CSV table of C-alpha atoms and ligand atoms in Angstrom, one decimal:
chain,number,residue,atom,x,y,z
A,1,MET,CA,0.5,-105.6,-22.8
A,2,ALA,CA,1.7,-102.3,-21.3
A,3,LEU,CA,1.8,-99.0,-23.1
A,4,VAL,CA,4.3,-96.2,-22.6
A,5,PRO,CA,3.0,-93.1,-24.4
A,6,THR,CA,5.6,-90.6,-25.4
A,7,MET,CA,6.3,-87.7,-27.7
A,8,GLY,CA,9.6,-89.1,-28.8
A,9,ALA,CA,13.1,-87.5,-28.6
A,10,LEU,CA,13.5,-90.4,-26.2
A,11,HIS,CA,16.0,-90.2,-23.3
A,12,ALA,CA,16.9,-92.1,-20.1
A,13,GLY,CA,13.6,-90.9,-18.4
A,14,HIS,CA,11.5,-92.6,-21.1
A,15,GLU,CA,13.7,-95.7,-20.9
A,16,SER,CA,13.0,-95.9,-17.1
A,17,LEU,CA,9.3,-96.1,-18.0
A,18,MET,CA,10.0,-98.9,-20.5
A,19,GLN,CA,11.9,-100.9,-18.0
A,20,ALA,CA,9.2,-100.3,-15.3
A,21,ALA,CA,6.6,-101.4,-17.9
A,22,LYS,CA,8.3,-104.8,-18.1
A,23,ASN,CA,7.2,-105.5,-14.5
A,24,HIS,CA,3.6,-105.1,-15.5
A,25,ALA,CA,3.3,-107.0,-18.7
A,26,ASP,CA,5.1,-109.5,-21.0
A,27,GLU,CA,5.1,-107.1,-23.9
A,28,VAL,CA,5.8,-103.3,-23.9
A,29,ILE,CA,4.5,-101.0,-26.6
A,30,VAL,CA,5.9,-97.5,-26.9
A,31,SER,CA,3.8,-94.8,-28.7
A,32,ILE,CA,5.6,-91.9,-30.2
A,33,PHE,CA,3.3,-89.0,-31.2
A,34,VAL,CA,3.9,-85.3,-31.0
A,35,ASN,CA,0.3,-84.3,-30.1
A,36,PRO,CA,-0.7,-81.0,-31.8
A,37,THR,CA,-3.7,-80.5,-29.6
A,38,GLN,CA,-1.7,-80.1,-26.4
A,39,PHE,CA,0.4,-77.2,-27.7
A,40,GLY,CA,-0.8,-73.6,-27.5
A,41,PRO,CA,-0.5,-71.3,-30.5
A,42,ASN,CA,2.7,-69.7,-29.3
A,43,GLU,CA,4.2,-72.9,-28.0
A,44,ASP,CA,6.9,-75.2,-29.5
A,45,TYR,CA,4.9,-77.7,-31.5
A,46,LEU,CA,6.8,-77.1,-34.8
A,47,ARG,CA,10.3,-77.0,-33.2
A,48,TYR,CA,9.7,-79.9,-30.8
A,49,PRO,CA,12.6,-82.3,-31.4
A,50,ARG,CA,11.7,-85.2,-33.8
A,51,LEU,CA,14.3,-88.0,-33.9
A,52,PRO,CA,12.5,-91.1,-35.2
A,53,GLU,CA,15.6,-93.2,-36.1
A,54,GLN,CA,17.3,-92.5,-32.8
A,55,ASP,CA,14.1,-93.2,-31.0
A,56,LEU,CA,13.6,-96.6,-32.7
A,57,ALA,CA,17.1,-97.6,-31.9
A,58,LEU,CA,16.6,-96.8,-28.2
A,59,CYS,CA,13.3,-98.8,-28.2
A,60,GLU,CA,15.0,-101.7,-29.8
A,61,LYS,CA,17.8,-101.6,-27.2
A,62,ALA,CA,15.3,-101.4,-24.4
A,63,GLY,CA,13.6,-104.6,-25.7
A,64,VAL,CA,10.2,-103.2,-26.4
A,65,ALA,CA,7.9,-105.4,-28.5
A,66,ALA,CA,6.5,-102.7,-30.8
A,67,VAL,CA,6.5,-99.0,-31.5
A,68,PHE,CA,3.3,-97.2,-32.5
A,69,MET,CA,4.2,-94.0,-34.5
A,70,PRO,CA,0.9,-92.8,-35.9
A,71,GLU,CA,0.4,-89.8,-38.3
A,72,VAL,CA,-1.7,-86.9,-37.1
A,73,GLU,CA,-4.5,-88.1,-39.5
A,74,GLN,CA,-4.6,-91.5,-37.8
A,75,VAL,CA,-5.0,-90.0,-34.4
A,76,TYR,CA,-7.3,-87.3,-35.5
A,77,PRO,CA,-9.1,-88.5,-38.7
A,78,ALA,CA,-11.2,-86.1,-40.7
A,79,GLY,CA,-14.4,-85.3,-38.8
A,80,PHE,CA,-12.8,-85.9,-35.3
A,81,ALA,CA,-15.0,-83.8,-33.0
A,82,THR,CA,-14.5,-85.0,-29.4
A,83,SER,CA,-12.5,-83.4,-26.6
A,84,VAL,CA,-12.0,-84.8,-23.2
A,85,SER,CA,-12.0,-82.2,-20.4
A,86,VAL,CA,-11.1,-83.0,-16.8
A,87,LYS,CA,-12.4,-80.3,-14.5
A,88,GLY,CA,-10.8,-78.7,-11.5
A,89,ILE,CA,-7.4,-80.4,-11.4
A,90,THR,CA,-6.6,-79.0,-14.8
A,91,GLU,CA,-7.3,-75.4,-13.9
A,92,VAL,CA,-4.3,-74.9,-11.6
A,93,LEU,CA,-0.5,-75.0,-12.0
A,94,CYS,CA,0.4,-75.7,-15.6
A,95,GLY,CA,-3.3,-75.6,-16.6
A,96,ALA,CA,-3.4,-71.9,-15.5
A,97,HIS,CA,-0.4,-71.1,-17.8
A,98,ARG,CA,-1.2,-73.4,-20.7
A,99,PRO,CA,-4.9,-73.0,-21.6
A,100,GLY,CA,-6.3,-76.1,-23.2
A,101,HIS,CA,-3.1,-78.1,-22.7
A,102,PHE,CA,-4.7,-80.8,-20.5
A,103,ASP,CA,-7.8,-81.1,-22.8
A,104,GLY,CA,-5.3,-82.0,-25.5
A,105,VAL,CA,-3.5,-84.4,-23.2
A,106,ALA,CA,-6.6,-86.1,-21.9
A,107,THR,CA,-8.1,-86.4,-25.4
A,108,VAL,CA,-5.0,-88.0,-27.0
A,109,VAL,CA,-4.4,-90.3,-24.1
A,110,ALA,CA,-8.0,-91.5,-24.1
A,111,ARG,CA,-7.7,-92.2,-27.9
A,112,LEU,CA,-4.3,-93.9,-27.6
A,113,LEU,CA,-5.7,-96.1,-24.8
A,114,MET,CA,-8.7,-97.1,-26.8
A,115,LEU,CA,-6.6,-97.7,-30.0
A,116,VAL,CA,-3.9,-99.8,-28.3
A,117,ARG,CA,-6.1,-101.3,-25.4
A,118,PRO,CA,-3.2,-102.0,-23.0
A,119,LYS,CA,-3.9,-103.5,-19.6
A,120,ALA,CA,-1.5,-101.0,-18.1
A,121,ALA,CA,-0.1,-97.6,-19.2
A,122,LEU,CA,2.9,-95.9,-17.5
A,123,PHE,CA,3.4,-92.2,-17.0
A,124,GLY,CA,6.3,-90.3,-15.4
A,125,GLU,CA,5.9,-88.3,-12.2
A,126,LYS,CA,7.9,-85.7,-14.1
A,127,ASP,CA,4.6,-84.5,-15.5
A,128,TYR,CA,2.9,-84.9,-12.1
A,129,GLN,CA,-0.2,-82.9,-12.9
A,130,GLN,CA,-0.6,-84.9,-16.2
A,131,LEU,CA,-0.4,-88.1,-14.2
A,132,GLN,CA,-3.2,-87.0,-11.8
A,133,VAL,CA,-5.4,-85.8,-14.7
A,134,ILE,CA,-5.0,-89.1,-16.5
A,135,LYS,CA,-5.8,-91.2,-13.4
A,136,ARG,CA,-8.9,-89.1,-12.9
A,137,MET,CA,-10.0,-89.4,-16.5
A,138,VAL,CA,-9.5,-93.2,-16.6
A,139,GLN,CA,-11.4,-93.6,-13.4
A,140,ASP,CA,-14.3,-91.3,-14.6
A,141,LEU,CA,-14.6,-92.9,-18.0
A,142,ALA,CA,-14.1,-96.5,-16.8
A,143,ILE,CA,-11.3,-97.0,-19.3
A,144,PRO,CA,-10.0,-100.5,-18.6
A,145,ALA,CA,-6.3,-99.7,-18.2
A,146,GLU,CA,-4.3,-99.5,-15.0
A,147,ILE,CA,-2.4,-96.2,-14.8
A,148,ILE,CA,1.0,-96.5,-13.2
A,149,GLY,CA,3.2,-93.6,-12.1
A,150,VAL,CA,7.0,-93.8,-12.4
A,151,PRO,CA,9.5,-91.7,-10.3
A,152,ILE,CA,11.4,-88.9,-12.0
A,153,PHE,CA,14.7,-90.0,-13.5
A,154,ARG,CA,17.4,-87.3,-13.1
A,155,GLU,CA,20.8,-86.3,-14.4
A,156,HIS,CA,23.7,-86.5,-12.0
A,157,ASP,CA,23.3,-82.8,-11.0
A,158,GLY,CA,19.5,-83.3,-10.2
A,159,LEU,CA,18.1,-81.9,-13.5
A,160,ALA,CA,15.1,-84.1,-14.5
A,161,PHE,CA,15.6,-85.6,-17.9
A,162,SER,CA,13.4,-83.9,-20.5
A,163,SER,CA,13.2,-83.7,-24.3
A,164,ARG,CA,13.2,-79.9,-23.8
A,165,ASN,CA,16.6,-79.9,-22.1
A,166,ALA,CA,17.9,-80.1,-25.7
A,167,TYR,CA,16.8,-76.4,-26.1
A,168,LEU,CA,19.1,-75.2,-23.3
A,169,SER,CA,22.3,-73.3,-24.2
A,170,PRO,CA,25.4,-74.4,-22.2
A,171,GLN,CA,24.9,-71.5,-19.8
A,172,GLU,CA,21.2,-72.2,-19.3
A,173,ARG,CA,22.0,-75.9,-18.8
A,174,LYS,CA,24.3,-74.8,-15.9
A,175,SER,CA,21.5,-72.9,-14.3
A,176,ALA,CA,18.8,-75.5,-14.8
A,177,PRO,CA,19.6,-77.8,-11.7
A,178,ILE,CA,18.6,-74.9,-9.4
A,179,LEU,CA,14.9,-76.1,-9.8
A,180,TYR,CA,15.6,-79.4,-8.1
A,181,ALA,CA,17.9,-77.8,-5.6
A,182,GLU,CA,15.2,-75.4,-4.6
A,183,LEU,CA,12.6,-78.1,-4.4
A,184,CYS,CA,14.8,-80.1,-2.0
A,185,LYS,CA,15.8,-77.1,0.1
A,186,SER,CA,12.2,-76.0,0.4
A,187,ALA,CA,10.8,-79.5,1.2
A,188,ALA,CA,13.4,-79.7,4.0
A,189,ALA,CA,12.4,-76.3,5.3
A,190,ILE,CA,8.7,-77.1,5.2
A,191,LYS,CA,9.2,-80.3,7.1
A,192,GLY,CA,11.3,-78.3,9.6
A,193,GLY,CA,8.2,-76.1,10.2
A,194,ALA,CA,9.3,-72.9,8.6
A,195,ASP,CA,6.8,-70.4,7.2
A,196,ILE,CA,5.5,-71.7,3.9
A,197,ALA,CA,4.8,-68.4,2.1
A,198,ALA,CA,8.3,-67.2,3.0
A,199,ILE,CA,9.9,-70.5,1.8
A,200,LEU,CA,8.1,-70.4,-1.6
A,201,ALA,CA,8.9,-66.7,-2.1
A,202,SER,CA,12.6,-67.2,-1.4
A,203,ALA,CA,12.7,-70.2,-3.7
A,204,LYS,CA,11.3,-68.2,-6.6
A,205,GLN,CA,13.8,-65.4,-5.9
A,206,ASP,CA,16.7,-67.9,-5.9
A,207,ILE,CA,15.6,-69.4,-9.2
A,208,ILE,CA,15.6,-66.0,-10.8
A,209,LYS,CA,19.0,-65.2,-9.3
A,210,ALA,CA,20.3,-68.4,-10.8
A,211,GLY,CA,19.5,-67.1,-14.3
A,212,PHE,CA,15.8,-68.0,-15.0
A,213,ASP,CA,13.7,-65.3,-16.6
A,214,SER,CA,10.4,-66.1,-14.8
A,215,VAL,CA,8.8,-68.6,-12.5
A,216,ASP,CA,5.2,-69.6,-13.5
A,217,TYR,CA,4.7,-71.2,-10.1
A,218,PHE,CA,6.5,-72.8,-7.2
A,219,SER,CA,3.7,-74.2,-5.0
A,220,LEU,CA,2.9,-76.6,-2.3
A,221,CYS,CA,-0.2,-78.7,-3.2
A,222,ASP,CA,-2.2,-81.7,-2.2
A,223,GLY,CA,-0.6,-84.6,-4.0
A,224,SER,CA,-4.0,-85.9,-5.4
A,225,SER,CA,-6.3,-82.9,-5.9
A,226,LEU,CA,-3.4,-80.5,-6.5
A,227,ALA,CA,-5.3,-77.9,-4.4
A,228,GLU,CA,-2.8,-75.3,-3.1
A,229,LEU,CA,-1.8,-75.7,0.6
A,230,ASN,CA,-0.8,-73.0,3.1
A,231,SER,CA,0.3,-75.6,5.6
A,232,TYR,CA,2.1,-79.0,5.4
A,233,LYS,CA,0.0,-82.2,5.4
A,234,PRO,CA,1.1,-85.7,4.6
A,235,GLY,CA,1.0,-86.4,0.9
A,236,SER,CA,1.9,-82.9,0.0
A,237,ARG,CA,3.8,-82.2,-3.2
A,238,LEU,CA,6.0,-79.2,-4.2
A,239,LEU,CA,5.7,-78.4,-7.9
A,240,THR,CA,7.4,-75.8,-10.1
A,241,ALA,CA,7.5,-74.5,-13.6
A,242,ALA,CA,10.0,-71.8,-14.7
A,243,ARG,CA,11.2,-70.2,-18.0
A,244,ILE,CA,14.8,-69.8,-19.1
A,245,GLY,CA,15.4,-68.3,-22.5
A,246,LYS,CA,13.1,-70.1,-24.9
A,247,THR,CA,12.6,-73.1,-22.6
A,248,ARG,CA,10.0,-73.9,-20.0
A,249,LEU,CA,11.1,-76.5,-17.5
A,250,ILE,CA,8.9,-78.3,-14.9
A,251,ASP,CA,9.8,-80.4,-11.8
A,252,ASN,CA,8.3,-81.6,-8.6
A,253,ILE,CA,9.0,-83.6,-5.5
A,254,ALA,CA,7.1,-85.3,-2.7
A,255,VAL,CA,7.3,-83.5,0.7
B,1,AMP,P1,7.0,-86.8,-23.1
B,1,AMP,O1,7.7,-87.5,-24.3
B,1,AMP,O2,7.8,-85.7,-22.6
B,1,AMP,O3,5.6,-86.5,-23.4
B,1,AMP,O4,7.1,-87.9,-21.9
B,1,AMP,C1,6.5,-89.2,-22.1
B,1,AMP,C2,6.4,-89.8,-20.7
B,1,AMP,O5,7.7,-89.9,-20.1
B,1,AMP,C3,5.5,-89.0,-19.8
B,1,AMP,O6,4.7,-89.9,-19.0
B,1,AMP,C4,6.6,-88.3,-18.9
B,1,AMP,O7,6.1,-88.0,-17.6
B,1,AMP,C5,7.7,-89.3,-18.9
B,1,AMP,N1,8.9,-88.7,-18.5
B,1,AMP,C6,9.6,-87.7,-19.2
B,1,AMP,N2,10.7,-87.4,-18.6
B,1,AMP,C7,10.8,-88.2,-17.5
B,1,AMP,C8,11.8,-88.3,-16.5
B,1,AMP,N3,12.9,-87.6,-16.4
B,1,AMP,N4,11.6,-89.3,-15.5
B,1,AMP,C9,10.4,-90.0,-15.6
B,1,AMP,N5,9.5,-90.0,-16.5
B,1,AMP,C10,9.7,-89.1,-17.5
């Protein structure tokens, strides 16, 4: 059985994980759980979209065998006292801007994997750092599940599908595809040998000019360790996170 862990508000990106999961197991289980421990105190835990009926209909249409929708008390029963912390890889990129986020992610994924015991679990490259953190954790703790990464599923204009896209105003939605456009432009320039620092600085400027309020990072990193790179090497990844209005969007591509 293969598990697709999600926080619900399901969209075509989640569906692509469910379809990919069918190649790895006869039965697919989707978990839907908005995990409180991965949200910071000023983040969007309370307003995160919750659409259980719509989600169940999507899962049924996608042909999944079962949906696991636990309550917070089932995942974190009274007395729960363990936290899983993956060092190094969690301190950069989103980890630097969301303290404690990846401890919450690692803890809930470890618990979900031990509760459901799938032979495989699928995660999107959309949350590229999360995928690397989970691969590291599963290897370090010898959790008997294969972790499979799935490419990012995008809208026609390049914007990565995300539950948080629902927060965007029509104007913000028009600006949002600049993230993917700048990733593509920068990747091409890096491969063409242009100066990396200049490329990254100009991408950040372009994102602000397009209507974003701030850029948390726009970085070239090693695709496994996520260490920042000053020069291109095979297996590099460009990753970005930027804020527009009340929404924080992330995206990345292979270089
Ligand atoms: P979430 O519900 O946002 O926590 O996402 C659940 C899983 O779906 C995570 O592994 C995400 O990386 C993945 N995912 C979300 N959006 C996309 C997308 N556009 N393409 C591929 N995977 C995605």
